[in-house]
Amino acid sequence: MTSAWRLTQAQRDFEEVAEVLAMATWVPSDKRKLLYRIAGELDGARAVETIPEPVRGHERLLALAVDGNYRDYSYERNTFQVLFDPETFAFRGFRLVAGMGYYVNGKASGGPYVAKGTVLATAMRVTTKVVDKAGART
């Protein structure tokens, strides 16, 4: 099948680290650094770049990815990245980036062209609130 997901073990491990970070409302500083180090030591892991923070724009974020693509159609391949604060390693979000130039739904479809490196989607954690009981803020 040309549409099968073909993830390496490193990509699957990277997804698990990303899921822990995304689902946790708060992670202690030492654990954030540990998760970042674990993800960064996976086969093919690389710190992609620092990017402007998409919501506020005045901060910079570190994008970490594991080499390889997360869609394996013959006409579309994308890379999954996790966004971190470069100083605290706090989780800030995800983004999906075109891993190759391609036409949406294949060239024959007449779909628009997406250039390699185009950011296709971004999901950001904007705020996190911790409460001591329902409805009360701390």
mmCIF file of C-alpha atoms in Angstrom:
data_model
loop_
_atom_site.group_PDB
_atom_site.id
_atom_site.type_symbol
_atom_site.label_atom_id
_atom_site.label_comp_id
_atom_site.label_asym_id
_atom_site.label_seq_id
_atom_site.Cartn_x
_atom_site.Cartn_y
_atom_site.Cartn_z
ATOM 1 C CA MET A 1 0.000 0.000 0.000
ATOM 2 C CA THR A 2 1.388 3.384 -0.905
ATOM 3 C CA SER A 3 -0.627 5.079 1.858
ATOM 4 C CA ALA A 4 0.589 2.904 4.751
ATOM 5 C CA TRP A 5 2.188 4.627 7.721
ATOM 6 C CA ARG A 6 5.762 3.404 7.898
ATOM 7 C CA LEU A 7 7.284 4.697 11.090
ATOM 8 C CA THR A 8 10.670 3.659 12.382
ATOM 9 C CA GLN A 9 11.103 2.621 16.011
ATOM 10 C CA ALA A 10 12.715 6.013 16.692
ATOM 11 C CA GLN A 11 9.676 7.801 15.223
ATOM 12 C CA ARG A 12 7.307 5.712 17.344
ATOM 13 C CA ASP A 13 9.395 6.471 20.462
ATOM 14 C CA PHE A 14 9.423 10.165 19.518
ATOM 15 C CA GLU A 15 5.621 10.122 19.244
ATOM 16 C CA GLU A 16 5.385 8.604 22.731
ATOM 17 C CA VAL A 17 7.571 11.347 24.220
ATOM 18 C CA ALA A 18 5.484 13.950 22.380
ATOM 19 C CA GLU A 19 2.268 12.415 23.717
ATOM 20 C CA VAL A 20 3.543 12.525 27.318
ATOM 21 C CA LEU A 21 4.486 16.195 26.900
ATOM 22 C CA ALA A 22 1.215 17.107 25.208
ATOM 23 C CA MET A 23 -1.026 15.367 27.746
ATOM 24 C CA ALA A 24 0.724 16.557 30.904
ATOM 25 C CA THR A 25 -0.517 19.838 32.313
ATOM 26 C CA TRP A 26 2.781 20.367 34.115
ATOM 27 C CA VAL A 27 6.159 18.649 33.974
ATOM 28 C CA PRO A 28 8.926 19.453 36.482
ATOM 29 C CA SER A 29 12.018 21.115 35.021
ATOM 30 C CA ASP A 30 14.310 18.105 35.501
ATOM 31 C CA LYS A 31 11.783 15.796 33.798
ATOM 32 C CA ARG A 32 11.350 18.218 30.848
ATOM 33 C CA LYS A 33 15.099 18.215 30.297
ATOM 34 C CA LEU A 34 15.201 14.420 30.582
ATOM 35 C CA LEU A 35 12.388 13.957 28.028
ATOM 36 C CA TYR A 36 14.074 16.410 25.650
ATOM 37 C CA ARG A 37 17.408 14.570 26.052
ATOM 38 C CA ILE A 38 15.741 11.180 25.469
ATOM 39 C CA ALA A 39 13.990 12.453 22.343
ATOM 40 C CA GLY A 40 17.169 14.128 21.134
ATOM 41 C CA GLU A 41 19.170 10.898 21.437
ATOM 42 C CA LEU A 42 16.825 8.819 19.265
ATOM 43 C CA ASP A 43 18.175 7.606 15.927
ATOM 44 C CA GLY A 44 17.789 10.393 13.394
ATOM 45 C CA ALA A 45 16.773 13.046 15.947
ATOM 46 C CA ARG A 46 17.816 16.583 15.224
ATOM 47 C CA ALA A 47 17.107 20.041 16.529
ATOM 48 C CA VAL A 48 15.699 21.604 13.407
ATOM 49 C CA GLU A 49 15.912 25.315 14.137
ATOM 50 C CA THR A 50 14.669 28.048 16.358
ATOM 51 C CA ILE A 51 11.515 29.625 15.039
ATOM 52 C CA PRO A 52 9.424 32.631 16.041
ATOM 53 C CA GLU A 53 6.689 31.589 18.463
ATOM 54 C CA PRO A 54 3.522 31.637 16.285
ATOM 55 C CA VAL A 55 1.055 33.009 18.853
ATOM 56 C CA ARG A 56 2.950 35.867 20.495
ATOM 57 C CA GLY A 57 5.808 36.098 18.001
ATOM 58 C CA HIS A 58 8.344 37.633 20.386
ATOM 59 C CA GLU A 59 9.773 34.368 21.708
ATOM 60 C CA ARG A 60 11.818 31.796 19.831
ATOM 61 C CA LEU A 61 11.173 28.061 19.950
ATOM 62 C CA LEU A 62 13.283 25.013 19.274
ATOM 63 C CA ALA A 63 11.825 22.476 16.820
ATOM 64 C CA LEU A 64 12.920 18.872 17.389
ATOM 65 C CA ALA A 65 12.242 16.143 14.828
ATOM 66 C CA VAL A 66 13.243 12.587 14.034
ATOM 67 C CA ASP A 67 14.332 12.056 10.429
ATOM 68 C CA GLY A 68 11.727 10.476 8.221
ATOM 69 C CA ASN A 69 8.234 11.251 7.113
ATOM 70 C CA TYR A 70 4.880 10.755 8.736
ATOM 71 C CA ARG A 71 2.861 10.182 5.571
ATOM 72 C CA ASP A 72 4.070 7.773 2.994
ATOM 73 C CA TYR A 73 1.937 8.423 -0.041
ATOM 74 C CA SER A 74 3.937 8.504 -3.248
ATOM 75 C CA TYR A 75 2.882 12.160 -3.614
ATOM 76 C CA GLU A 76 3.042 13.492 -0.037
ATOM 77 C CA ARG A 77 5.569 13.228 2.780
ATOM 78 C CA ASN A 78 5.532 15.351 5.908
ATOM 79 C CA THR A 79 7.733 15.698 8.994
ATOM 80 C CA PHE A 80 6.370 15.894 12.554
ATOM 81 C CA GLN A 81 8.154 18.341 14.895
ATOM 82 C CA VAL A 82 7.784 19.050 18.613
ATOM 83 C CA LEU A 83 8.268 22.660 19.734
ATOM 84 C CA PHE A 84 10.152 23.472 22.946
ATOM 85 C CA ASP A 85 11.174 26.576 24.843
ATOM 86 C CA PRO A 86 14.945 26.596 24.125
ATOM 87 C CA GLU A 87 15.855 27.679 27.678
ATOM 88 C CA THR A 88 13.461 25.693 29.885
ATOM 89 C CA PHE A 89 12.649 22.843 27.460
ATOM 90 C CA ALA A 90 8.974 23.333 28.282
ATOM 91 C CA PHE A 91 6.626 21.826 25.698
ATOM 92 C CA ARG A 92 5.064 24.530 23.498
ATOM 93 C CA GLY A 93 3.368 22.573 20.712
ATOM 94 C CA PHE A 94 3.695 20.646 17.462
ATOM 95 C CA ARG A 95 3.980 21.415 13.812
ATOM 96 C CA LEU A 96 3.779 19.438 10.590
ATOM 97 C CA VAL A 97 6.194 20.453 7.822
ATOM 98 C CA ALA A 98 6.246 19.355 4.175
ATOM 99 C CA GLY A 99 9.139 16.910 3.847
ATOM 100 C CA MET A 100 9.165 17.186 0.059
ATOM 101 C CA GLY A 101 7.560 19.327 -2.623
ATOM 102 C CA TYR A 102 4.251 17.825 -3.742
ATOM 103 C CA TYR A 103 0.802 18.487 -5.164
ATOM 104 C CA VAL A 104 -2.070 17.971 -2.730
ATOM 105 C CA ASN A 105 -3.773 14.653 -3.656
ATOM 106 C CA GLY A 106 -1.133 14.048 -6.346
ATOM 107 C CA LYS A 107 -0.167 15.969 -9.465
ATOM 108 C CA ALA A 108 -2.957 14.428 -11.529
ATOM 109 C CA SER A 109 -5.530 15.883 -9.118
ATOM 110 C CA GLY A 110 -4.640 19.441 -10.050
ATOM 111 C CA GLY A 111 -4.309 20.216 -6.338
ATOM 112 C CA PRO A 112 -2.169 23.112 -5.141
ATOM 113 C CA TYR A 113 1.608 22.721 -4.942
ATOM 114 C CA VAL A 114 3.212 22.590 -1.480
ATOM 115 C CA ALA A 115 6.934 23.413 -1.381
ATOM 116 C CA LYS A 116 9.327 21.407 0.809
ATOM 117 C CA GLY A 117 9.671 23.101 4.204
ATOM 118 C CA THR A 118 6.186 24.647 4.181
ATOM 119 C CA VAL A 119 4.595 24.606 7.635
ATOM 120 C CA LEU A 120 1.264 22.832 7.118
ATOM 121 C CA ALA A 121 -0.146 22.861 10.640
ATOM 122 C CA THR A 122 0.815 24.172 14.057
ATOM 123 C CA ALA A 123 -0.782 23.352 17.409
ATOM 124 C CA MET A 124 0.337 25.488 20.345
ATOM 125 C CA ARG A 125 -0.130 25.266 24.082
ATOM 126 C CA VAL A 126 -0.983 28.852 24.943
ATOM 127 C CA THR A 127 -1.781 28.593 28.657
ATOM 128 C CA THR A 128 -1.864 26.020 31.408
ATOM 129 C CA LYS A 129 -3.753 26.589 34.640
ATOM 130 C CA VAL A 130 -3.391 24.553 37.798
ATOM 131 C CA VAL A 131 -6.299 24.517 40.241
ATOM 132 C CA ASP A 132 -6.528 23.086 43.764
ATOM 133 C CA LYS A 133 -10.234 22.284 43.377
ATOM 134 C CA ALA A 134 -12.825 22.609 40.656
ATOM 135 C CA GLY A 135 -13.119 26.224 39.544
ATOM 136 C CA ALA A 136 -10.489 27.642 41.947
ATOM 137 C CA ARG A 137 -7.260 29.062 40.534
ATOM 138 C CA THR A 138 -3.911 28.838 42.259
#
